[in-house]
mmCIF file of C-alpha atoms in Angstrom:
data_model
loop_
_atom_site.group_PDB
_atom_site.id
_atom_site.type_symbol
_atom_site.label_atom_id
_atom_site.label_comp_id
_atom_site.label_asym_id
_atom_site.label_seq_id
_atom_site.Cartn_x
_atom_site.Cartn_y
_atom_site.Cartn_z
ATOM 1 C CA MET A 240 -7.602 2.432 32.478
ATOM 2 C CA ASP A 241 -10.628 0.991 30.715
ATOM 3 C CA LEU A 242 -11.153 2.541 27.282
ATOM 4 C CA TYR A 243 -14.622 1.007 26.852
ATOM 5 C CA PRO A 244 -16.447 4.409 27.057
ATOM 6 C CA LEU A 245 -14.196 5.790 24.307
ATOM 7 C CA PHE A 246 -15.020 2.892 21.961
ATOM 8 C CA GLU A 247 -18.711 3.160 22.906
ATOM 9 C CA TRP A 248 -18.678 6.876 22.082
ATOM 10 C CA LEU A 249 -16.913 6.195 18.765
ATOM 11 C CA ASP A 250 -19.478 3.500 17.945
ATOM 12 C CA THR A 251 -22.347 5.994 18.249
ATOM 13 C CA SER A 252 -20.564 8.976 16.676
ATOM 14 C CA LEU A 253 -21.410 10.652 13.356
ATOM 15 C CA LEU A 254 -18.312 9.025 11.832
ATOM 16 C CA ALA A 255 -19.713 5.595 12.708
ATOM 17 C CA ASP A 256 -23.076 6.496 11.132
ATOM 18 C CA ILE A 257 -21.351 7.478 7.875
ATOM 19 C CA SER A 258 -18.963 4.518 7.769
ATOM 20 C CA LYS A 259 -21.719 1.996 8.558
ATOM 21 C CA ALA A 260 -24.235 3.461 6.124
ATOM 22 C CA TYR A 261 -21.928 3.693 3.123
ATOM 23 C CA GLY A 262 -19.614 0.724 2.549
ATOM 24 C CA GLY A 263 -18.047 2.535 -0.413
ATOM 25 C CA THR A 264 -16.893 5.396 1.824
ATOM 26 C CA PHE A 265 -15.148 2.882 4.072
ATOM 27 C CA ALA A 266 -13.326 1.371 1.070
ATOM 28 C CA VAL A 267 -12.203 4.781 -0.211
ATOM 29 C CA ILE A 268 -10.977 5.867 3.236
ATOM 30 C CA GLN A 269 -9.166 2.531 3.503
ATOM 31 C CA MET A 270 -7.361 3.409 0.271
ATOM 32 C CA PHE A 271 -6.135 6.623 1.910
ATOM 33 C CA HIS A 272 -5.044 4.532 4.901
ATOM 34 C CA LEU A 273 -3.003 2.238 2.647
ATOM 35 C CA MET A 274 -1.552 5.142 0.643
ATOM 36 C CA GLY A 275 -0.622 6.894 3.902
ATOM 37 C CA MET A 276 1.017 3.667 5.034
ATOM 38 C CA ALA A 277 2.951 3.376 1.761
ATOM 39 C CA LEU A 278 4.096 7.005 1.954
ATOM 40 C CA MET A 279 5.141 6.610 5.578
ATOM 41 C CA GLY A 280 6.788 3.227 4.908
ATOM 42 C CA GLY A 281 8.719 4.612 1.956
ATOM 43 C CA MET A 282 10.064 7.490 4.028
ATOM 44 C CA VAL A 283 10.986 5.173 6.916
ATOM 45 C CA LEU A 284 12.791 2.792 4.563
ATOM 46 C CA VAL A 285 14.658 5.446 2.590
ATOM 47 C CA GLY A 286 15.766 7.227 5.788
ATOM 48 C CA ASP A 287 16.696 4.096 7.699
ATOM 49 C CA LEU A 288 18.414 2.358 4.777
ATOM 50 C CA ARG A 289 20.508 5.524 4.375
ATOM 51 C CA LEU A 290 21.452 5.345 8.077
ATOM 52 C CA LEU A 291 22.434 1.711 7.483
ATOM 53 C CA ASN A 292 24.554 2.883 4.524
ATOM 54 C CA ILE A 293 22.612 0.729 2.054
ATOM 55 C CA LEU A 294 20.718 3.340 0.031
ATOM 56 C CA LEU A 295 21.613 6.828 -1.313
ATOM 57 C CA LYS A 296 25.145 6.416 0.067
ATOM 58 C CA ASP A 297 26.401 9.399 -1.930
ATOM 59 C CA LEU A 298 23.983 11.810 -0.235
ATOM 60 C CA PRO A 299 24.528 13.232 3.270
ATOM 61 C CA SER A 300 22.376 11.249 5.723
ATOM 62 C CA GLU A 301 21.305 14.509 7.427
ATOM 63 C CA MET A 302 19.746 15.673 4.152
ATOM 64 C CA VAL A 303 17.971 12.341 3.566
ATOM 65 C CA ILE A 304 16.560 12.275 7.109
ATOM 66 C CA ASP A 305 15.452 15.909 6.833
ATOM 67 C CA ASN A 306 13.620 15.293 3.529
ATOM 68 C CA THR A 307 11.992 12.043 4.610
ATOM 69 C CA HIS A 308 10.890 13.245 8.054
ATOM 70 C CA LYS A 309 8.508 15.877 6.689
ATOM 71 C CA TRP A 310 6.691 13.392 4.448
ATOM 72 C CA PHE A 311 6.746 10.752 7.188
ATOM 73 C CA GLY A 312 4.604 13.191 9.205
ATOM 74 C CA VAL A 313 2.199 13.622 6.282
ATOM 75 C CA GLY A 314 1.861 9.834 5.873
ATOM 76 C CA LEU A 315 1.358 9.329 9.609
ATOM 77 C CA THR A 316 -1.334 12.033 9.749
ATOM 78 C CA ILE A 317 -3.220 10.485 6.793
ATOM 79 C CA MET A 318 -2.955 7.081 8.471
ATOM 80 C CA ILE A 319 -4.242 8.294 11.849
ATOM 81 C CA MET A 320 -7.121 10.356 10.419
ATOM 82 C CA SER A 321 -8.282 7.560 8.110
ATOM 83 C CA GLY A 322 -7.665 5.005 10.876
ATOM 84 C CA ILE A 323 -10.026 6.812 13.269
ATOM 85 C CA PHE A 324 -12.746 6.801 10.604
ATOM 86 C CA MET A 325 -12.217 3.087 9.863
ATOM 87 C CA SER A 326 -12.234 2.241 13.590
ATOM 88 C CA SER A 327 -15.592 3.958 14.041
ATOM 89 C CA ALA A 328 -17.218 1.413 11.690
ATOM 90 C CA VAL A 329 -16.284 -1.534 13.919
ATOM 91 C CA ALA A 330 -15.475 0.203 17.210
ATOM 92 C CA MET A 331 -17.016 -2.356 19.585
ATOM 93 C CA LYS A 332 -15.453 -5.265 17.709
ATOM 94 C CA LEU A 333 -12.043 -3.584 17.904
ATOM 95 C CA TYR A 334 -12.360 -3.109 21.671
ATOM 96 C CA TYR A 335 -12.203 -6.899 22.061
ATOM 97 C CA ASN A 336 -9.625 -7.442 19.279
ATOM 98 C CA SER A 337 -6.180 -8.246 20.688
ATOM 99 C CA MET A 338 -4.443 -7.517 17.365
ATOM 100 C CA PHE A 339 -5.919 -3.997 17.360
ATOM 101 C CA ALA A 340 -4.510 -3.490 20.872
ATOM 102 C CA ALA A 341 -1.135 -4.763 19.614
ATOM 103 C CA LYS A 342 -1.236 -2.344 16.679
ATOM 104 C CA MET A 343 -2.110 0.600 18.918
ATOM 105 C CA ALA A 344 0.742 -0.336 21.276
ATOM 106 C CA ALA A 345 3.167 -0.580 18.322
ATOM 107 C CA LEU A 346 1.873 2.713 16.891
ATOM 108 C CA ALA A 347 2.278 4.516 20.234
ATOM 109 C CA THR A 348 5.791 3.063 20.565
ATOM 110 C CA GLY A 349 6.578 4.203 17.017
ATOM 111 C CA ILE A 350 5.345 7.771 17.569
ATOM 112 C CA ILE A 351 7.266 8.098 20.856
ATOM 113 C CA PHE A 352 10.347 6.559 19.224
ATOM 114 C CA VAL A 353 10.256 8.937 16.251
ATOM 115 C CA TYR A 354 9.479 12.187 18.028
ATOM 116 C CA ALA A 355 11.235 11.625 21.377
ATOM 117 C CA ILE A 356 14.299 9.638 20.273
ATOM 118 C CA ARG A 357 14.943 9.434 16.517
ATOM 119 C CA LYS A 358 14.245 13.038 15.529
ATOM 120 C CA PRO A 359 16.174 14.769 18.374
ATOM 121 C CA LEU A 360 19.050 12.290 18.045
ATOM 122 C CA LEU A 361 19.391 12.793 14.287
ATOM 123 C CA ALA A 362 18.881 16.570 14.349
ATOM 124 C CA GLY A 363 22.615 17.326 14.486
ATOM 125 C CA ASP A 364 25.726 16.167 12.672
ATOM 126 C CA HIS A 365 25.536 12.390 12.184
ATOM 127 C CA THR A 366 29.320 12.004 12.061
ATOM 128 C CA GLU A 367 29.411 12.934 15.742
ATOM 129 C CA LEU A 368 27.264 9.918 16.579
ATOM 130 C CA ASN A 369 28.551 6.384 17.094
ATOM 131 C CA PRO A 370 27.858 4.421 13.837
ATOM 132 C CA TRP A 371 26.298 1.660 15.935
ATOM 133 C CA THR A 372 23.831 4.141 17.418
ATOM 134 C CA LEU A 373 22.717 5.030 13.878
ATOM 135 C CA ARG A 374 22.399 1.364 12.937
ATOM 136 C CA ILE A 375 20.409 0.496 16.069
ATOM 137 C CA VAL A 376 18.069 3.477 15.509
ATOM 138 C CA ALA A 377 17.510 2.422 11.869
ATOM 139 C CA VAL A 378 16.853 -1.275 12.608
ATOM 140 C CA THR A 379 14.543 -0.417 15.547
ATOM 141 C CA SER A 380 12.610 2.033 13.369
ATOM 142 C CA ILE A 381 12.124 -0.468 10.517
ATOM 143 C CA MET A 382 11.032 -3.181 12.969
ATOM 144 C CA ILE A 383 8.520 -0.950 14.741
ATOM 145 C CA TRP A 384 6.843 0.343 11.566
ATOM 146 C CA PHE A 385 6.704 -3.066 9.882
ATOM 147 C CA THR A 386 5.107 -4.398 13.080
ATOM 148 C CA VAL A 387 2.522 -1.588 12.926
ATOM 149 C CA ALA A 388 1.697 -2.454 9.294
ATOM 150 C CA ALA A 389 1.622 -6.230 9.800
ATOM 151 C CA SER A 390 -0.464 -6.095 12.988
ATOM 152 C CA GLY A 391 -2.833 -3.717 11.200
ATOM 153 C CA ARG A 392 -3.432 -6.271 8.463
ATOM 154 C CA TRP A 393 -3.965 -9.021 11.031
ATOM 155 C CA ILE A 394 -6.832 -7.085 12.674
ATOM 156 C CA GLY A 395 -8.928 -8.312 9.770
ATOM 157 C CA PHE A 396 -7.868 -11.919 10.282
ATOM 158 C CA SER A 397 -8.360 -12.139 14.057
ATOM 159 C CA MET B 277 -14.819 -15.801 -26.025
ATOM 160 C CA LEU B 278 -12.049 -14.290 -23.880
ATOM 161 C CA ASN B 279 -14.223 -14.609 -20.771
ATOM 162 C CA GLU B 280 -14.753 -18.330 -21.454
ATOM 163 C CA ILE B 281 -10.992 -18.897 -21.849
ATOM 164 C CA LEU B 282 -10.198 -16.969 -18.658
ATOM 165 C CA LEU B 283 -12.873 -18.854 -16.739
ATOM 166 C CA SER B 284 -11.605 -22.232 -18.012
ATOM 167 C CA LEU B 285 -8.087 -21.304 -16.937
ATOM 168 C CA ALA B 286 -9.365 -20.190 -13.518
ATOM 169 C CA ARG B 287 -11.328 -23.446 -13.085
ATOM 170 C CA TRP B 288 -8.229 -25.461 -14.020
ATOM 171 C CA LEU B 289 -6.172 -23.563 -11.413
ATOM 172 C CA ASP B 290 -8.990 -24.015 -8.900
ATOM 173 C CA SER B 291 -8.936 -27.787 -9.414
ATOM 174 C CA GLN B 292 -5.307 -28.004 -8.276
ATOM 175 C CA SER B 293 -4.741 -29.195 -4.735
ATOM 176 C CA TRP B 294 -2.212 -26.436 -3.931
ATOM 177 C CA SER B 295 -4.806 -23.781 -4.706
ATOM 178 C CA THR B 296 -7.244 -25.382 -2.258
ATOM 179 C CA GLN B 297 -4.524 -25.833 0.352
ATOM 180 C CA ILE B 298 -3.553 -22.134 0.282
ATOM 181 C CA HIS B 299 -7.205 -21.070 0.368
ATOM 182 C CA GLU B 300 -8.129 -23.354 3.240
ATOM 183 C CA SER B 301 -4.977 -23.002 5.338
ATOM 184 C CA ILE B 302 -5.467 -21.146 8.596
ATOM 185 C CA TYR B 303 -2.304 -19.035 8.412
ATOM 186 C CA LEU B 304 -0.712 -19.338 4.952
ATOM 187 C CA TYR B 305 -3.278 -17.234 3.071
ATOM 188 C CA SER B 306 -3.136 -14.546 5.778
ATOM 189 C CA TRP B 307 0.650 -14.463 5.678
ATOM 190 C CA ILE B 308 0.693 -14.194 1.878
ATOM 191 C CA GLU B 309 -1.753 -11.288 2.097
ATOM 192 C CA THR B 310 0.338 -9.644 4.839
ATOM 193 C CA THR B 311 3.442 -10.024 2.637
ATOM 194 C CA HIS B 312 1.483 -8.437 -0.240
ATOM 195 C CA VAL B 313 0.594 -5.415 1.943
ATOM 196 C CA LEU B 314 4.112 -5.078 3.393
ATOM 197 C CA SER B 315 5.687 -5.229 -0.069
ATOM 198 C CA LEU B 316 3.292 -2.418 -1.014
ATOM 199 C CA MET B 317 5.127 -0.362 1.597
ATOM 200 C CA ILE B 318 8.439 -1.073 -0.138
ATOM 201 C CA PHE B 319 7.291 -0.668 -3.751
ATOM 202 C CA LEU B 320 4.800 2.165 -3.364
ATOM 203 C CA GLY B 321 6.938 3.821 -0.705
ATOM 204 C CA MET B 322 9.902 4.070 -3.063
ATOM 205 C CA LEU B 323 7.599 5.143 -5.899
ATOM 206 C CA CYS B 324 6.181 7.923 -3.685
ATOM 207 C CA VAL B 325 9.705 9.228 -2.977
ATOM 208 C CA ILE B 326 10.574 9.227 -6.708
ATOM 209 C CA ASP B 327 7.271 10.844 -7.728
ATOM 210 C CA LEU B 328 7.511 13.491 -4.985
ATOM 211 C CA ARG B 329 10.977 14.414 -6.317
ATOM 212 C CA MET B 330 9.574 14.606 -9.845
ATOM 213 C CA LEU B 331 6.800 16.874 -8.567
ATOM 214 C CA GLY B 332 9.448 19.062 -6.897
ATOM 215 C CA TRP B 333 8.024 18.412 -3.422
ATOM 216 C CA ALA B 334 10.906 16.440 -1.860
ATOM 217 C CA PHE B 335 14.684 16.130 -2.260
ATOM 218 C CA ASP B 336 14.595 19.278 -4.435
ATOM 219 C CA LYS B 337 18.341 19.864 -3.933
ATOM 220 C CA VAL B 338 19.220 16.374 -5.192
ATOM 221 C CA PRO B 339 19.407 15.614 -8.953
ATOM 222 C CA ALA B 340 16.174 13.914 -10.002
ATOM 223 C CA SER B 341 18.083 11.169 -11.841
ATOM 224 C CA THR B 342 20.030 10.314 -8.637
ATOM 225 C CA ILE B 343 16.780 9.670 -6.736
ATOM 226 C CA ALA B 344 15.229 7.726 -9.648
ATOM 227 C CA ASN B 345 18.315 5.579 -10.282
ATOM 228 C CA ARG B 346 19.185 4.823 -6.645
ATOM 229 C CA LEU B 347 15.642 3.900 -5.626
ATOM 230 C CA ASP B 348 14.893 1.879 -8.748
ATOM 231 C CA LYS B 349 16.399 -1.373 -7.452
ATOM 232 C CA PRO B 350 14.623 -1.511 -4.041
ATOM 233 C CA MET B 351 11.417 -0.444 -5.794
ATOM 234 C CA MET B 352 11.688 -3.333 -8.262
ATOM 235 C CA ILE B 353 12.468 -5.778 -5.407
ATOM 236 C CA GLY B 354 9.240 -4.606 -3.720
ATOM 237 C CA PHE B 355 7.373 -4.968 -7.024
ATOM 238 C CA ALA B 356 8.674 -8.524 -7.534
ATOM 239 C CA ILE B 357 7.531 -9.589 -4.034
ATOM 240 C CA MET B 358 4.193 -7.878 -4.651
ATOM 241 C CA LEU B 359 3.767 -9.668 -7.979
ATOM 242 C CA ILE B 360 4.610 -13.129 -6.582
ATOM 243 C CA SER B 361 2.405 -12.719 -3.490
ATOM 244 C CA GLY B 362 -0.336 -11.228 -5.698
ATOM 245 C CA PHE B 363 -0.230 -14.238 -8.015
ATOM 246 C CA LEU B 364 -0.458 -16.606 -5.029
ATOM 247 C CA LEU B 365 -3.517 -14.705 -3.753
ATOM 248 C CA TYR B 366 -5.105 -15.075 -7.209
ATOM 249 C CA TYR B 367 -4.086 -18.746 -7.361
ATOM 250 C CA ALA B 368 -5.808 -19.404 -4.019
ATOM 251 C CA ILE B 369 -9.184 -18.022 -5.206
ATOM 252 C CA PRO B 370 -8.975 -18.034 -9.032
ATOM 253 C CA VAL B 371 -12.618 -18.332 -10.153
ATOM 254 C CA ARG B 372 -14.100 -15.585 -7.956
ATOM 255 C CA THR B 373 -11.106 -13.318 -8.638
ATOM 256 C CA THR B 374 -11.323 -13.810 -12.416
ATOM 257 C CA GLN B 375 -14.986 -12.794 -12.245
ATOM 258 C CA SER B 376 -14.331 -9.800 -10.004
ATOM 259 C CA ILE B 377 -14.966 -6.452 -11.630
ATOM 260 C CA TRP B 378 -12.485 -4.941 -9.153
ATOM 261 C CA PHE B 379 -9.732 -7.376 -10.121
ATOM 262 C CA ARG B 380 -10.328 -6.655 -13.806
ATOM 263 C CA THR B 381 -10.171 -2.894 -13.200
ATOM 264 C CA LYS B 382 -7.018 -3.397 -11.134
ATOM 265 C CA VAL B 383 -5.324 -5.284 -13.984
ATOM 266 C CA ILE B 384 -6.276 -2.512 -16.460
ATOM 267 C CA LEU B 385 -4.921 0.150 -14.075
ATOM 268 C CA LEU B 386 -1.734 -1.904 -13.585
ATOM 269 C CA ILE B 387 -1.213 -2.009 -17.356
ATOM 270 C CA LEU B 388 -1.855 1.761 -17.611
ATOM 271 C CA ALA B 389 0.542 2.417 -14.705
ATOM 272 C CA GLY B 390 3.147 0.235 -16.477
ATOM 273 C CA ILE B 391 2.740 2.151 -19.756
ATOM 274 C CA ASN B 392 2.954 5.465 -17.866
ATOM 275 C CA ALA B 393 6.128 4.295 -16.070
ATOM 276 C CA PHE B 394 7.679 3.216 -19.392
ATOM 277 C CA LEU B 395 6.872 6.532 -21.126
ATOM 278 C CA PHE B 396 7.914 8.477 -18.013
ATOM 279 C CA ARG B 397 11.282 6.727 -17.916
ATOM 280 C CA ALA B 398 11.847 7.240 -21.649
ATOM 281 C CA LYS B 399 10.979 10.947 -21.340
ATOM 282 C CA MET B 400 13.224 11.315 -18.310
ATOM 283 C CA GLN B 401 16.217 9.610 -19.907
ATOM 284 C CA ALA B 402 15.844 11.684 -23.074
ATOM 285 C CA SER B 403 15.699 15.045 -21.359
ATOM 286 C CA ALA B 404 17.084 14.663 -17.821
ATOM 287 C CA SER B 405 20.338 16.457 -18.611
ATOM 288 C CA SER B 406 18.465 19.713 -19.244
ATOM 289 C CA TRP B 407 16.474 19.793 -15.959
ATOM 290 C CA ASP B 408 18.100 17.209 -13.664
ATOM 291 C CA LEU B 409 19.224 19.838 -11.147
ATOM 292 C CA ASP B 410 16.048 21.944 -11.297
ATOM 293 C CA PRO B 411 14.174 21.886 -7.968
ATOM 294 C CA ILE B 412 10.917 21.743 -9.930
ATOM 295 C CA PRO B 413 11.038 19.555 -13.089
ATOM 296 C CA PRO B 414 9.216 20.530 -16.322
ATOM 297 C CA LYS B 415 5.432 20.275 -16.492
ATOM 298 C CA ARG B 416 5.361 17.076 -18.596
ATOM 299 C CA ILE B 417 7.461 15.283 -15.955
ATOM 300 C CA ARG B 418 5.246 16.565 -13.136
ATOM 301 C CA VAL B 419 2.134 15.414 -15.010
ATOM 302 C CA GLY B 420 3.690 11.948 -15.440
ATOM 303 C CA ALA B 421 4.513 11.790 -11.713
ATOM 304 C CA GLY B 422 1.012 12.928 -10.727
ATOM 305 C CA LEU B 423 -0.542 10.395 -13.097
ATOM 306 C CA SER B 424 1.653 7.669 -11.625
ATOM 307 C CA LEU B 425 0.441 8.429 -8.073
ATOM 308 C CA LEU B 426 -3.162 8.581 -9.285
ATOM 309 C CA LEU B 427 -2.980 5.265 -11.162
ATOM 310 C CA TRP B 428 -1.317 3.473 -8.243
ATOM 311 C CA SER B 429 -3.956 4.878 -5.871
ATOM 312 C CA GLY B 430 -6.485 3.290 -8.214
ATOM 313 C CA VAL B 431 -4.593 -0.007 -8.105
ATOM 314 C CA VAL B 432 -4.653 0.089 -4.281
ATOM 315 C CA ILE B 433 -8.363 0.884 -3.974
ATOM 316 C CA THR B 434 -9.469 -1.677 -6.577
ATOM 317 C CA GLY B 435 -7.134 -4.251 -5.018
ATOM 318 C CA ARG B 436 -8.693 -3.660 -1.612
ATOM 319 C CA ALA B 437 -12.200 -3.728 -3.095
ATOM 320 C CA ILE B 438 -11.725 -7.302 -4.411
ATOM 321 C CA ALA B 439 -12.610 -8.462 -0.891
ATOM 322 C CA TYR B 440 -16.068 -6.859 -1.121
ATOM 323 C CA ASP B 441 -18.848 -8.943 -2.690
ATOM 324 C CA TRP B 442 -21.030 -6.041 -3.926
ATOM 325 C CA PHE B 443 -20.726 -7.074 -7.580
ATOM 326 C CA ASP B 444 -20.121 -10.828 -7.310
ATOM 327 C CA CYS B 445 -21.684 -12.926 -10.078
ATOM 328 C CA ARG B 446 -24.016 -14.677 -7.624
ATOM 329 C CA ARG B 447 -25.757 -11.338 -6.970
ATOM 330 C CA GLU B 448 -28.575 -9.934 -9.049
ATOM 331 C CA LEU B 449 -26.894 -7.358 -11.296
ATOM 332 C CA PRO B 450 -27.640 -5.478 -14.515
ATOM 333 C CA TYR B 451 -26.438 -7.284 -17.676
ATOM 334 C CA VAL B 452 -23.664 -4.750 -18.247
ATOM 335 C CA MET B 453 -22.147 -5.634 -14.857
ATOM 336 C CA TYR B 454 -22.253 -9.362 -15.647
ATOM 337 C CA TRP B 455 -20.521 -8.522 -18.929
ATOM 338 C CA ALA B 456 -17.850 -6.367 -17.247
ATOM 339 C CA ALA B 457 -17.189 -9.009 -14.588
ATOM 340 C CA GLY B 458 -17.192 -11.834 -17.133
ATOM 341 C CA CYS B 459 -20.012 -13.747 -15.429
ATOM 342 C CA VAL B 460 -20.371 -16.250 -18.299
ATOM 343 C CA ASP B 461 -23.105 -18.464 -16.796
ATOM 344 C CA GLU B 462 -25.157 -15.513 -15.531
ATOM 345 C CA MET B 463 -24.994 -13.815 -18.944
ATOM 346 C CA ALA B 464 -26.262 -17.009 -20.598
ATOM 347 C CA ALA B 465 -29.108 -17.226 -18.073
ATOM 348 C CA PHE B 466 -29.954 -13.562 -18.657
ATOM 349 C CA GLN B 467 -30.349 -14.183 -22.395
#
């Protein structure tokens, strides 16, 4: 499926007009993108390091996952909303940018992983799960989200 | 006087071959910057968790001191990586960075965030026993946490803005901007 029309539409949208006309707006929105990333990254790390039994060992992992998941969603929403705005400024350039495609693939993998695998799997009692399952989920999660962040930074370099 | 000293120091750093090598390398500079951004996830991520607890918005059933103490170490590891990678980024482009109004604002905000963190910690240690288990900490603690998030947001935005050349010394700017950015040569030419 060719997404060219979508990028073309984004390039001529009102968002693109605003982001292209005011460089300062782009910088401020980018700050929200980075803060959303930090919030999301913090929640991923705290949750996953608890599953790996490295951090907050004296707290039940169910409680840590429950508390971090809510704010993970907030961080992800901020990141996606600000990301759409930022993409509109350079939509046609991004269409041809392989690192952007890599980031979108990693992001889609991350969202599916969190909402289709991690969340349902960790919804119940963690003691009923094989410890290796918890470790694999945690390591996979950290790897996916660090890939999303790193590939995002490399969009600017490629 | 201070601007001249800072500029001399920056020029001395700029004359070193390692500075040029980092700046001109195809991948090294990019990787250092990527490390800087990823360490932001560790440092600021942990800070967000601590501040959200202090605001009473997360982990409200867990003692505030438990969250602050347990996350302190990973947060400081993230900060150390951020500081080292940040210095290397400065070392690669010292003259332009020294004369960047954004970099200067970032350093001021960093100092303010450091002072806030120090006062916040002192306040917390002095009074934690009286509110440690409260889901919502006292107002002064919440103000400190809010201020911390605000100051670090400022650090992030000014850090990101260093890349923009809107107020570079080579541009035609009002005198006050040259002064704020420490554009020594441009200020002399202006006079």
